[in-house]
Tab-separated table of C-alpha atoms in Angstrom:
chain	number	residue	atom	x	y	z
A	578	UNK	CA	246.831	-92.275	25.257
A	579	UNK	CA	247.185	-89.237	22.963
A	580	UNK	CA	246.510	-90.786	19.804
A	581	UNK	CA	243.025	-92.202	21.085
A	582	UNK	CA	242.437	-87.774	22.815
A	583	UNK	CA	241.785	-86.492	19.738
A	584	UNK	CA	238.958	-89.236	17.848
A	585	UNK	CA	237.590	-89.016	21.162
A	586	UNK	CA	237.028	-85.218	21.913
A	587	UNK	CA	236.280	-85.657	17.591
A	588	UNK	CA	233.093	-87.762	18.466
A	589	UNK	CA	232.041	-85.185	21.682
A	590	UNK	CA	232.295	-82.518	19.198
A	591	UNK	CA	230.096	-84.201	16.916
A	592	UNK	CA	227.631	-85.333	19.538
A	593	UNK	CA	226.820	-81.927	20.951
A	594	UNK	CA	226.494	-80.555	17.764
A	595	UNK	CA	223.655	-82.841	16.655
A	596	UNK	CA	222.241	-82.159	19.727
A	597	UNK	CA	222.180	-78.535	20.011
A	598	UNK	CA	221.032	-78.903	15.978
A	599	UNK	CA	218.790	-81.175	16.981
A	600	UNK	CA	217.287	-79.166	19.939
A	601	UNK	CA	217.373	-75.721	17.857
A	602	UNK	CA	215.474	-77.882	15.012
A	603	UNK	CA	212.776	-78.484	17.904
A	604	UNK	CA	212.733	-74.837	18.393
A	605	UNK	CA	212.238	-73.560	15.486
A	606	UNK	CA	209.040	-76.230	14.452
A	607	UNK	CA	206.511	-73.361	13.621
A	608	UNK	CA	202.911	-73.580	15.071
A	609	UNK	CA	200.662	-74.470	12.309
A	610	UNK	CA	196.751	-75.222	11.677
A	611	UNK	CA	196.464	-78.911	11.803
A	612	UNK	CA	192.258	-79.701	11.211
A	613	UNK	CA	189.025	-78.252	11.324
A	614	UNK	CA	185.809	-80.806	11.448
A	615	UNK	CA	184.125	-80.740	7.682
A	616	UNK	CA	180.664	-79.695	8.623
A	617	UNK	CA	178.328	-82.307	6.315
A	618	UNK	CA	175.758	-81.815	6.997
A	619	UNK	CA	172.994	-78.837	6.089
A	620	UNK	CA	171.683	-76.260	8.403
A	621	UNK	CA	168.860	-73.917	8.495
A	622	UNK	CA	167.756	-70.228	9.558
A	623	UNK	CA	169.392	-69.911	13.132
A	624	UNK	CA	170.614	-73.025	13.262
A	625	UNK	CA	174.192	-72.914	16.224
A	626	UNK	CA	177.461	-74.337	14.114
A	627	UNK	CA	179.678	-76.139	16.177
A	628	UNK	CA	183.774	-75.223	14.525
A	629	UNK	CA	186.698	-76.992	16.326
A	630	UNK	CA	189.872	-75.601	15.071
A	631	UNK	CA	192.707	-77.891	15.861
A	632	UNK	CA	196.121	-76.067	15.507
A	633	UNK	CA	199.617	-77.352	16.664
A	634	UNK	CA	201.526	-74.375	18.897
A	635	UNK	CA	204.994	-76.541	20.094
A	636	UNK	CA	205.043	-74.791	23.555
A	637	UNK	CA	203.496	-71.688	22.196
A	638	UNK	CA	200.223	-70.187	23.131
A	639	UNK	CA	197.583	-68.728	21.669
A	640	UNK	CA	198.166	-65.004	21.571
A	641	UNK	CA	194.246	-64.284	22.870
A	642	UNK	CA	194.185	-60.657	21.144
A	643	UNK	CA	194.179	-63.202	17.740
A	644	UNK	CA	191.225	-64.974	18.960
A	645	UNK	CA	187.790	-64.294	17.649
A	646	UNK	CA	185.229	-61.845	19.569
A	647	UNK	CA	181.790	-62.569	19.895
A	648	UNK	CA	179.687	-60.887	17.876
A	649	UNK	CA	178.577	-60.235	14.139
A	650	UNK	CA	181.003	-61.404	11.167
A	651	UNK	CA	179.456	-61.350	8.198
A	652	UNK	CA	175.993	-60.796	7.167
A	653	UNK	CA	174.524	-63.654	7.967
A	654	UNK	CA	176.888	-65.059	10.667
A	655	UNK	CA	177.725	-64.005	14.391
A	656	UNK	CA	179.840	-65.788	16.906
A	657	UNK	CA	178.683	-66.578	19.884
A	658	UNK	CA	181.098	-68.008	21.740
A	659	UNK	CA	184.550	-68.883	21.529
A	660	UNK	CA	186.448	-71.189	23.777
A	661	UNK	CA	190.328	-72.458	23.965
A	662	UNK	CA	191.709	-75.969	25.204
A	663	UNK	CA	195.189	-77.123	25.585
A	664	UNK	CA	196.594	-80.134	25.562
A	665	UNK	CA	200.831	-81.815	25.087
A	666	UNK	CA	201.404	-79.434	22.010
A	667	UNK	CA	198.248	-78.802	20.283
A	668	UNK	CA	195.481	-76.410	21.160
A	669	UNK	CA	191.611	-77.077	20.467
A	670	UNK	CA	189.431	-73.470	19.561
A	671	UNK	CA	186.259	-73.998	19.694
A	672	UNK	CA	183.995	-71.553	17.695
A	673	UNK	CA	180.176	-71.273	18.231
A	674	UNK	CA	178.870	-69.234	15.680
A	675	UNK	CA	174.506	-69.119	14.627
A	676	UNK	CA	174.073	-68.508	11.113
A	677	UNK	CA	170.784	-66.420	9.507
A	678	UNK	CA	171.309	-66.973	5.878
A	679	UNK	CA	167.883	-67.117	4.305
A	680	UNK	CA	168.085	-69.226	1.192
A	681	UNK	CA	165.005	-70.190	-1.446
A	682	UNK	CA	167.208	-73.479	-2.215
A	683	UNK	CA	169.847	-75.488	-0.908
A	684	UNK	CA	172.977	-73.206	-0.824
A	685	UNK	CA	176.647	-73.386	0.234
A	686	UNK	CA	178.806	-70.507	1.898
A	687	UNK	CA	181.753	-70.088	4.170
A	688	UNK	CA	182.719	-69.139	7.354
A	689	UNK	CA	185.521	-66.869	6.500
A	690	UNK	CA	188.854	-67.700	7.461
A	691	UNK	CA	190.374	-67.108	10.719
A	692	UNK	CA	194.379	-65.709	11.521
A	693	UNK	CA	195.643	-66.823	14.477
A	694	UNK	CA	198.708	-66.101	16.654
A	695	UNK	CA	200.930	-68.052	17.779
A	696	UNK	CA	203.824	-66.960	20.277
A	697	UNK	CA	206.395	-68.445	22.194
A	698	UNK	CA	209.979	-67.561	23.165
A	699	UNK	CA	211.009	-67.041	19.564
A	700	UNK	CA	208.976	-64.557	18.823
A	701	UNK	CA	204.909	-64.672	17.346
A	702	UNK	CA	203.142	-67.269	14.184
A	703	UNK	CA	200.921	-66.520	12.258
A	704	UNK	CA	198.661	-69.916	11.475
A	705	UNK	CA	196.420	-68.932	8.954
A	706	UNK	CA	192.962	-71.712	8.894
A	707	UNK	CA	190.570	-71.780	6.326
A	708	UNK	CA	187.495	-70.941	5.148
A	709	UNK	CA	184.652	-73.229	6.219
A	710	UNK	CA	182.109	-73.763	3.813
A	711	UNK	CA	178.910	-74.890	5.012
A	712	UNK	CA	175.374	-76.175	3.408
A	713	UNK	CA	171.660	-74.324	3.555
A	714	UNK	CA	168.617	-75.789	3.990
A	715	UNK	CA	165.287	-73.225	2.958
A	716	UNK	CA	162.612	-73.960	6.182
A	717	UNK	CA	160.322	-73.145	3.433
A	718	UNK	CA	159.221	-75.270	0.637
A	719	UNK	CA	160.631	-74.239	-2.686
A	720	UNK	CA	158.191	-73.673	-5.315
A	721	UNK	CA	155.496	-71.602	-2.772
A	722	UNK	CA	154.994	-68.517	-3.797
A	723	UNK	CA	155.706	-65.694	-1.596
A	724	UNK	CA	152.036	-64.238	-1.198
A	725	UNK	CA	150.897	-67.974	0.017
A	726	UNK	CA	153.501	-68.509	2.740
A	727	UNK	CA	151.824	-68.249	5.320
A	728	UNK	CA	153.250	-66.706	8.522
A	729	UNK	CA	153.733	-68.181	11.784
A	730	UNK	CA	151.129	-66.486	14.353
A	731	UNK	CA	152.301	-63.964	17.723
A	732	UNK	CA	152.176	-66.022	20.722
A	733	UNK	CA	149.928	-65.422	23.777
A	734	UNK	CA	150.918	-64.086	27.287
A	735	UNK	CA	151.374	-67.194	29.486
A	736	UNK	CA	149.542	-67.620	32.431
A	737	UNK	CA	151.847	-67.003	35.408
A	738	UNK	CA	152.177	-70.292	37.747
A	739	UNK	CA	151.379	-70.298	40.759
A	740	UNK	CA	154.278	-72.657	41.935
A	741	UNK	CA	156.632	-72.015	44.546
A	742	UNK	CA	153.754	-70.196	46.189
A	743	UNK	CA	151.609	-72.845	46.858
A	744	UNK	CA	154.139	-74.938	48.175
A	745	UNK	CA	155.109	-72.580	50.655
A	746	UNK	CA	151.446	-71.933	51.734
A	747	UNK	CA	150.752	-75.346	52.248
A	748	UNK	CA	154.358	-75.673	54.221
A	749	UNK	CA	152.893	-72.252	56.032
A	750	UNK	CA	149.604	-73.761	57.150
A	751	UNK	CA	150.697	-77.452	57.776
A	752	UNK	CA	153.490	-76.201	60.218
A	753	UNK	CA	150.765	-73.455	61.827
A	754	UNK	CA	148.074	-76.297	61.697
A	755	UNK	CA	150.953	-78.988	64.036
A	756	UNK	CA	151.919	-75.671	65.966
A	757	UNK	CA	147.861	-75.348	66.872
A	758	UNK	CA	147.272	-78.558	67.931
A	759	UNK	CA	150.549	-78.951	70.205
A	760	UNK	CA	149.042	-75.581	71.715
A	761	UNK	CA	145.036	-76.921	71.942
A	762	UNK	CA	146.537	-80.152	73.338
A	763	UNK	CA	149.175	-78.512	76.117
A	764	UNK	CA	146.202	-76.560	77.457
A	765	UNK	CA	144.126	-80.113	77.104
A	766	UNK	CA	141.753	-78.388	74.785
A	767	UNK	CA	141.747	-81.917	72.840
A	768	UNK	CA	139.623	-84.026	73.695
A	769	UNK	CA	140.484	-87.345	71.756
A	770	UNK	CA	144.477	-86.804	72.052
A	771	UNK	CA	144.295	-85.434	75.827
A	772	UNK	CA	144.732	-88.797	77.886
A	773	UNK	CA	143.181	-89.371	81.052
A	774	UNK	CA	142.017	-85.864	82.470
A	775	UNK	CA	141.067	-86.959	85.798
A	776	UNK	CA	140.690	-83.019	87.409
A	777	UNK	CA	138.445	-82.384	83.599
A	778	UNK	CA	135.967	-85.109	84.269
A	779	UNK	CA	136.144	-83.616	88.120
A	780	UNK	CA	135.065	-80.333	86.853
A	781	UNK	CA	132.113	-82.107	84.466
A	782	UNK	CA	131.304	-84.043	87.290
A	783	UNK	CA	131.375	-81.436	89.999
A	784	UNK	CA	128.958	-79.057	87.706
A	785	UNK	CA	126.450	-81.913	87.976
A	786	UNK	CA	125.925	-81.899	91.415
A	787	UNK	CA	125.335	-78.008	91.448
A	788	UNK	CA	121.482	-78.760	91.993
A	789	UNK	CA	122.060	-81.255	94.686
A	790	UNK	CA	121.004	-80.030	98.615
A	791	UNK	CA	124.057	-81.151	99.988
A	792	UNK	CA	127.071	-81.199	97.560
A	793	UNK	CA	130.095	-81.042	99.467
A	794	UNK	CA	131.181	-84.349	100.461
A	795	UNK	CA	130.346	-85.991	96.977
A	796	UNK	CA	132.665	-82.830	95.507
A	797	UNK	CA	135.239	-83.975	97.924
A	798	UNK	CA	135.138	-87.714	97.201
A	799	UNK	CA	134.965	-86.369	93.395
A	800	UNK	CA	138.210	-83.887	94.464
A	801	UNK	CA	140.242	-87.402	95.785
A	802	UNK	CA	139.757	-89.628	92.743
A	803	UNK	CA	140.887	-87.017	90.509
A	804	UNK	CA	143.825	-86.930	93.207
A	805	UNK	CA	144.607	-90.397	93.321
A	806	UNK	CA	144.609	-91.121	89.524
A	807	UNK	CA	146.595	-88.406	88.583
A	808	UNK	CA	149.149	-90.063	91.126
A	809	UNK	CA	148.603	-93.461	90.558
A	810	UNK	CA	148.284	-94.021	94.317
A	811	UNK	CA	145.742	-92.315	97.098
A	812	UNK	CA	147.226	-89.242	98.069
A	813	UNK	CA	146.933	-88.674	101.804
A	814	UNK	CA	147.689	-84.957	103.006
A	815	UNK	CA	151.033	-86.315	104.801
A	816	UNK	CA	151.803	-87.561	100.507
A	817	UNK	CA	150.672	-83.809	100.028
A	818	UNK	CA	154.782	-83.183	99.367
A	819	UNK	CA	155.895	-86.265	97.475
A	820	UNK	CA	152.800	-85.937	95.069
A	821	UNK	CA	153.369	-82.412	94.438
A	822	UNK	CA	157.402	-82.988	93.971
A	823	UNK	CA	156.046	-85.566	91.043
A	824	UNK	CA	154.045	-83.547	90.029
A	825	UNK	CA	155.248	-79.834	89.769
A	826	UNK	CA	152.816	-79.087	87.972
A	827	UNK	CA	150.196	-78.036	90.315
A	828	UNK	CA	152.828	-76.612	93.151
A	829	UNK	CA	151.074	-73.144	92.671
A	830	UNK	CA	148.402	-75.156	94.181
A	831	UNK	CA	150.121	-76.082	97.639
A	832	UNK	CA	147.692	-73.904	99.960
A	833	UNK	CA	144.561	-74.928	98.064
A	834	UNK	CA	145.481	-78.839	98.260
A	835	UNK	CA	146.215	-77.993	102.420
A	836	UNK	CA	143.597	-76.261	103.021
A	837	UNK	CA	141.103	-79.136	100.617
A	838	UNK	CA	142.444	-81.736	102.391
A	839	UNK	CA	141.975	-80.010	106.033
A	840	UNK	CA	138.474	-78.973	104.685
A	841	UNK	CA	137.870	-82.900	103.763
A	842	UNK	CA	139.191	-84.221	107.255
A	843	UNK	CA	136.859	-82.125	109.449
A	844	UNK	CA	133.995	-82.845	107.017
A	845	UNK	CA	134.511	-87.572	107.392
A	846	UNK	CA	135.678	-87.388	110.653
A	847	UNK	CA	134.933	-84.366	112.668
A	848	UNK	CA	131.186	-84.687	110.970
A	849	UNK	CA	131.436	-80.467	109.605
A	850	UNK	CA	129.230	-78.221	107.969
A	851	UNK	CA	129.295	-78.697	104.105
A	852	UNK	CA	128.726	-74.415	103.930
A	853	UNK	CA	131.540	-73.672	100.670
A	854	UNK	CA	132.661	-77.443	99.948
A	855	UNK	CA	131.619	-77.272	97.336
A	856	UNK	CA	132.607	-74.371	95.767
A	857	UNK	CA	135.627	-74.279	97.098
A	858	UNK	CA	135.936	-77.634	95.266
A	859	UNK	CA	134.522	-76.351	92.069
A	860	UNK	CA	137.003	-73.785	92.521
A	861	UNK	CA	140.590	-76.173	93.056
A	862	UNK	CA	139.293	-78.362	90.409
A	863	UNK	CA	139.004	-75.618	87.728
A	864	UNK	CA	142.048	-74.364	88.819
A	865	UNK	CA	144.099	-78.469	88.817
A	866	UNK	CA	142.563	-78.698	85.174
A	867	UNK	CA	144.520	-75.586	83.840
A	868	UNK	CA	147.645	-76.840	85.188
A	869	UNK	CA	147.215	-80.996	84.572
A	870	UNK	CA	148.241	-80.496	80.551
A	871	UNK	CA	150.772	-78.593	81.722
A	872	UNK	CA	152.701	-82.436	83.061
A	873	UNK	CA	155.994	-83.378	81.015
B	1364	UNK	CA	160.719	-74.994	82.996
B	1365	UNK	CA	160.605	-77.326	80.435
B	1366	UNK	CA	156.969	-77.052	79.274
B	1367	UNK	CA	156.894	-73.025	79.199
B	1368	UNK	CA	159.932	-73.789	77.266
B	1369	UNK	CA	157.573	-75.973	74.716
B	1370	UNK	CA	154.407	-73.320	74.725
B	1371	UNK	CA	157.163	-71.104	73.784
B	1372	UNK	CA	158.611	-72.930	71.327
B	1373	UNK	CA	155.114	-73.653	69.853
B	1374	UNK	CA	153.979	-70.595	69.288
B	1375	UNK	CA	156.810	-69.194	67.734
B	1376	UNK	CA	156.486	-71.979	65.206
B	1377	UNK	CA	152.521	-70.977	65.349
B	1378	UNK	CA	153.792	-66.703	64.023
B	1379	UNK	CA	156.457	-68.236	61.554
B	1380	UNK	CA	154.019	-70.798	60.280
B	1381	UNK	CA	151.047	-67.722	60.145
B	1382	UNK	CA	153.983	-65.407	58.105
B	1383	UNK	CA	154.907	-67.832	55.856
B	1384	UNK	CA	151.108	-68.897	54.913
B	1385	UNK	CA	150.346	-64.883	54.774
B	1386	UNK	CA	153.113	-64.403	52.235
B	1387	UNK	CA	153.062	-67.358	50.183
B	1388	UNK	CA	148.966	-66.498	50.495
B	1389	UNK	CA	149.506	-62.832	49.383
B	1390	UNK	CA	151.037	-63.235	46.459
B	1391	UNK	CA	148.905	-66.529	45.024
B	1392	UNK	CA	146.422	-63.794	45.491
B	1393	UNK	CA	148.937	-61.728	43.190
B	1394	UNK	CA	148.642	-64.429	40.871
B	1395	UNK	CA	145.453	-65.219	40.444
B	1396	UNK	CA	145.009	-61.353	39.927
B	1397	UNK	CA	147.171	-61.355	36.950
B	1398	UNK	CA	146.210	-64.383	35.506
B	1399	UNK	CA	142.704	-63.347	35.633
B	1400	UNK	CA	143.803	-60.518	33.510
B	1401	UNK	CA	146.267	-62.369	30.871
B	1402	UNK	CA	142.769	-64.340	30.436
B	1403	UNK	CA	140.694	-60.885	29.984
B	1404	UNK	CA	142.944	-57.633	29.014
B	1405	UNK	CA	140.203	-55.933	27.317
B	1406	UNK	CA	139.923	-52.887	30.364
B	1407	UNK	CA	143.114	-52.987	31.782
B	1408	UNK	CA	145.272	-49.523	31.201
B	1409	UNK	CA	148.793	-50.892	31.394
B	1410	UNK	CA	150.920	-48.667	34.299
B	1411	UNK	CA	154.028	-48.367	35.608
B	1412	UNK	CA	153.307	-51.289	37.755
B	1413	UNK	CA	151.036	-54.136	35.687
B	1414	UNK	CA	153.002	-57.144	35.385
B	1415	UNK	CA	154.991	-57.418	32.129
B	1416	UNK	CA	152.460	-60.710	31.171
B	1417	UNK	CA	149.487	-59.000	31.199
B	1418	UNK	CA	151.175	-55.916	29.029
B	1419	UNK	CA	151.927	-58.898	26.622
B	1420	UNK	CA	148.450	-59.890	27.113
B	1421	UNK	CA	147.212	-56.745	26.351
B	1422	UNK	CA	149.578	-55.737	23.413
B	1423	UNK	CA	148.314	-59.406	22.227
B	1424	UNK	CA	144.573	-58.289	22.638
B	1425	UNK	CA	144.880	-55.038	20.937
B	1426	UNK	CA	146.798	-56.587	17.381
B	1427	UNK	CA	144.675	-59.126	17.119
B	1428	UNK	CA	142.002	-56.410	17.169
B	1429	UNK	CA	143.208	-54.423	14.343
B	1430	UNK	CA	145.325	-51.463	16.332
B	1431	UNK	CA	148.792	-53.228	15.183
B	1432	UNK	CA	150.802	-49.410	16.635
B	1433	UNK	CA	149.789	-49.485	19.749
B	1434	UNK	CA	150.062	-53.183	20.391
B	1435	UNK	CA	154.178	-52.381	19.205
B	1436	UNK	CA	153.469	-49.586	21.718
B	1437	UNK	CA	153.069	-51.391	24.399
B	1438	UNK	CA	156.026	-53.991	23.275
B	1439	UNK	CA	158.512	-51.827	23.376
B	1440	UNK	CA	157.537	-50.946	27.348
B	1441	UNK	CA	158.443	-54.546	28.038
B	1442	UNK	CA	161.281	-56.030	25.915
B	1443	UNK	CA	163.972	-54.852	27.690
B	1444	UNK	CA	162.744	-57.412	30.698
B	1445	UNK	CA	165.493	-59.465	32.724
B	1446	UNK	CA	163.858	-62.495	31.603
B	1447	UNK	CA	165.414	-63.739	28.684
B	1448	UNK	CA	162.283	-66.052	28.131
B	1449	UNK	CA	159.762	-63.549	28.299
B	1450	UNK	CA	162.112	-60.964	26.753
B	1451	UNK	CA	162.186	-63.968	23.123
B	1452	UNK	CA	158.224	-63.986	23.130
B	1453	UNK	CA	158.455	-59.995	23.082
B	1454	UNK	CA	160.729	-59.910	20.074
B	1455	UNK	CA	159.076	-62.758	17.914
B	1456	UNK	CA	155.551	-61.366	18.447
B	1457	UNK	CA	157.108	-57.946	17.535
B	1458	UNK	CA	159.086	-59.486	14.270
B	1459	UNK	CA	156.032	-61.424	13.596
B	1460	UNK	CA	153.929	-57.862	13.756
B	1461	UNK	CA	156.138	-56.533	11.341
B	1462	UNK	CA	156.839	-58.724	9.087
B	1463	UNK	CA	152.925	-59.877	8.926
B	1464	UNK	CA	152.331	-55.548	8.076
B	1465	UNK	CA	155.676	-56.032	5.692
B	1466	UNK	CA	154.171	-58.950	3.645
B	1467	UNK	CA	151.125	-57.630	3.685
B	1468	UNK	CA	152.053	-54.531	2.029
B	1469	UNK	CA	154.742	-56.206	-0.328
B	1470	UNK	CA	152.125	-58.172	-1.542
B	1471	UNK	CA	149.565	-55.930	-1.754
B	1472	UNK	CA	151.967	-53.070	-3.300
B	1473	UNK	CA	154.923	-54.365	-4.081
B	1474	UNK	CA	157.524	-52.049	-5.178
B	1475	UNK	CA	155.092	-49.231	-4.983
B	1476	UNK	CA	155.771	-49.161	-1.043
B	1477	UNK	CA	159.345	-49.901	-1.282
B	1478	UNK	CA	160.723	-47.957	1.571
B	1479	UNK	CA	157.877	-48.945	4.342
B	1480	UNK	CA	158.386	-51.967	2.890
B	1481	UNK	CA	162.007	-52.019	3.548
B	1482	UNK	CA	162.052	-50.642	6.430
B	1483	UNK	CA	159.669	-53.364	8.062
B	1484	UNK	CA	161.670	-55.999	6.536
B	1485	UNK	CA	164.616	-54.430	8.557
B	1486	UNK	CA	162.733	-54.064	11.950
B	1487	UNK	CA	161.706	-57.968	11.171
B	1488	UNK	CA	164.534	-59.328	10.715
B	1489	UNK	CA	166.331	-57.442	13.946
B	1490	UNK	CA	163.256	-58.540	16.280
B	1491	UNK	CA	163.398	-62.216	15.070
B	1492	UNK	CA	167.276	-62.520	14.780
B	1493	UNK	CA	167.498	-61.941	18.774
B	1494	UNK	CA	164.322	-63.822	19.281
B	1495	UNK	CA	166.403	-66.278	17.981
B	1496	UNK	CA	169.513	-65.469	19.552
B	1497	UNK	CA	168.102	-65.723	22.926
B	1498	UNK	CA	166.020	-69.372	21.989
B	1499	UNK	CA	167.761	-70.755	18.635
B	1500	UNK	CA	165.567	-73.895	18.329
B	1501	UNK	CA	162.955	-71.658	17.754
B	1502	UNK	CA	161.410	-73.143	15.006
B	1503	UNK	CA	158.207	-70.172	14.617
B	1504	UNK	CA	160.924	-67.950	14.577
B	1505	UNK	CA	163.511	-69.363	12.018
B	1506	UNK	CA	160.367	-69.766	9.998
B	1507	UNK	CA	159.197	-65.953	10.015
B	1508	UNK	CA	162.840	-65.135	10.263
B	1509	UNK	CA	163.485	-67.014	6.448
B	1510	UNK	CA	160.283	-65.266	5.181
B	1511	UNK	CA	161.297	-62.213	5.979
B	1512	UNK	CA	164.191	-63.111	3.921
B	1513	UNK	CA	162.579	-64.282	1.432
B	1514	UNK	CA	160.579	-60.718	1.062
B	1515	UNK	CA	163.508	-58.153	1.433
B	1516	UNK	CA	162.741	-56.187	-2.145
B	1517	UNK	CA	166.223	-55.790	-4.077
B	1518	UNK	CA	167.610	-53.008	-4.331
B	1519	UNK	CA	166.401	-50.035	-5.644
B	1520	UNK	CA	167.835	-49.415	-8.501
B	1521	UNK	CA	169.827	-46.036	-8.647
B	1522	UNK	CA	168.007	-43.743	-11.631
B	1523	UNK	CA	169.893	-43.069	-14.896
B	1524	UNK	CA	170.288	-39.198	-14.886
B	1525	UNK	CA	167.841	-37.231	-17.231
B	1526	UNK	CA	170.795	-35.448	-18.653
B	1527	UNK	CA	171.790	-36.184	-22.575
B	1528	UNK	CA	174.349	-33.752	-23.768
B	1529	UNK	CA	173.664	-33.479	-27.540
B	1530	UNK	CA	176.525	-31.117	-28.392
B	1531	UNK	CA	180.014	-32.853	-28.499
B	1532	UNK	CA	181.249	-30.117	-25.955
B	1533	UNK	CA	180.590	-27.818	-23.662
B	1534	UNK	CA	182.402	-25.414	-25.558
B	1535	UNK	CA	179.892	-25.118	-28.293
B	1536	UNK	CA	177.628	-23.736	-26.102
B	1537	UNK	CA	179.091	-20.762	-24.618
B	1538	UNK	CA	177.642	-18.000	-26.459
B	1539	UNK	CA	179.206	-16.326	-29.366
B	1540	UNK	CA	180.171	-12.767	-29.927
B	1541	UNK	CA	177.222	-11.341	-31.863
B	1542	UNK	CA	179.182	-10.111	-35.454
B	1543	UNK	CA	181.887	-13.387	-34.981
B	1544	UNK	CA	183.777	-11.222	-33.584
B	1545	UNK	CA	187.151	-12.245	-31.267
């Protein structure tokens, strides 16, 4: 047993040492530049150029202070935007440049190199990103003398659009019209849409009796017909309460309706005088006309 | 009760919609008035309340009429407008006016107007670059800016000193003591 102890311990020591060395090696893998896109396309004045730089960071992170910042970097290039995106052990730095490089013929220039600092537990590493060659083409065809080039004209003012005020106006007018029609309908002022309005018709018929010698009886008949039509059945004095229960909009006319039934009874069954009956019927019909549109 | 509630709601809706229609109608009236001024800005006298688009129209008319300096003065008053699209057009127009004047001088007088051409081209570049920052796909601004680079005068050579010494040492120019004394 003792014979085996020493080789086993040695083996264990070797394995532990190997693992420690591997781990140490892992920690010391330096951050490094991996790639950037090539930009083979030619560019012209004012182009936006996106440069993607990929850096291996091995558990570290790019020091934000070492990232380029938006603003001019050369006489002809500006950085417009800088974005970073990390995944696994790699960080992609996306830099958007805008170039103002005036050329008379095809030319190549270089976007300057970058120096990024990657920090981790063991310290920091500088990562050098090489310059990026970019080729340019002129917009003005080569060979045209300067004095023959026609400058593009200034731009006129643009008329202001009526949107969205036109739509708001339409909406306002539309809603107003709907509300207005509804109010008119509520008040019985829309004959086309008002449906049957017995008292309204009664008023019209009563006004036609104005020049007749004794219009009391006819007036009473017209009002009875309007009441019956409103109730959907014949209404008598003893059925007045039931009528008002079904048509509460006429509740304010209770006394006038009572008086009307009394007048009618006296006129038809007691041969009473019809003095003032017509005027009373007309007044009652007018008040009922105002109220009949309030039916729910 | 229910009928009264409905009637009140209808009145409320009517008041609301009339208010909305009035507000929209007022704005439509303002827009129509401004569009009329944009169509014919000759009689407009810009002040603090004048809409920026109307000032631009006035500046454009002045420029087309030959008064480009007054046009530039008006453009300067509206170049910080909050709308990026509008600001872009202002910078484009300013840059184009500066460029046109620079090109005119450069093509007619050449280096005789070196200082003025240089200043005008610098202003043209500044404004056209700003126009491109605001709208990178503006082809007219790109074209004009490239032209501004084309007519940028080369750096003026420093004038050589006219002094040319003919004697080998400055000491030889010192006056001697009469009589050849020490």
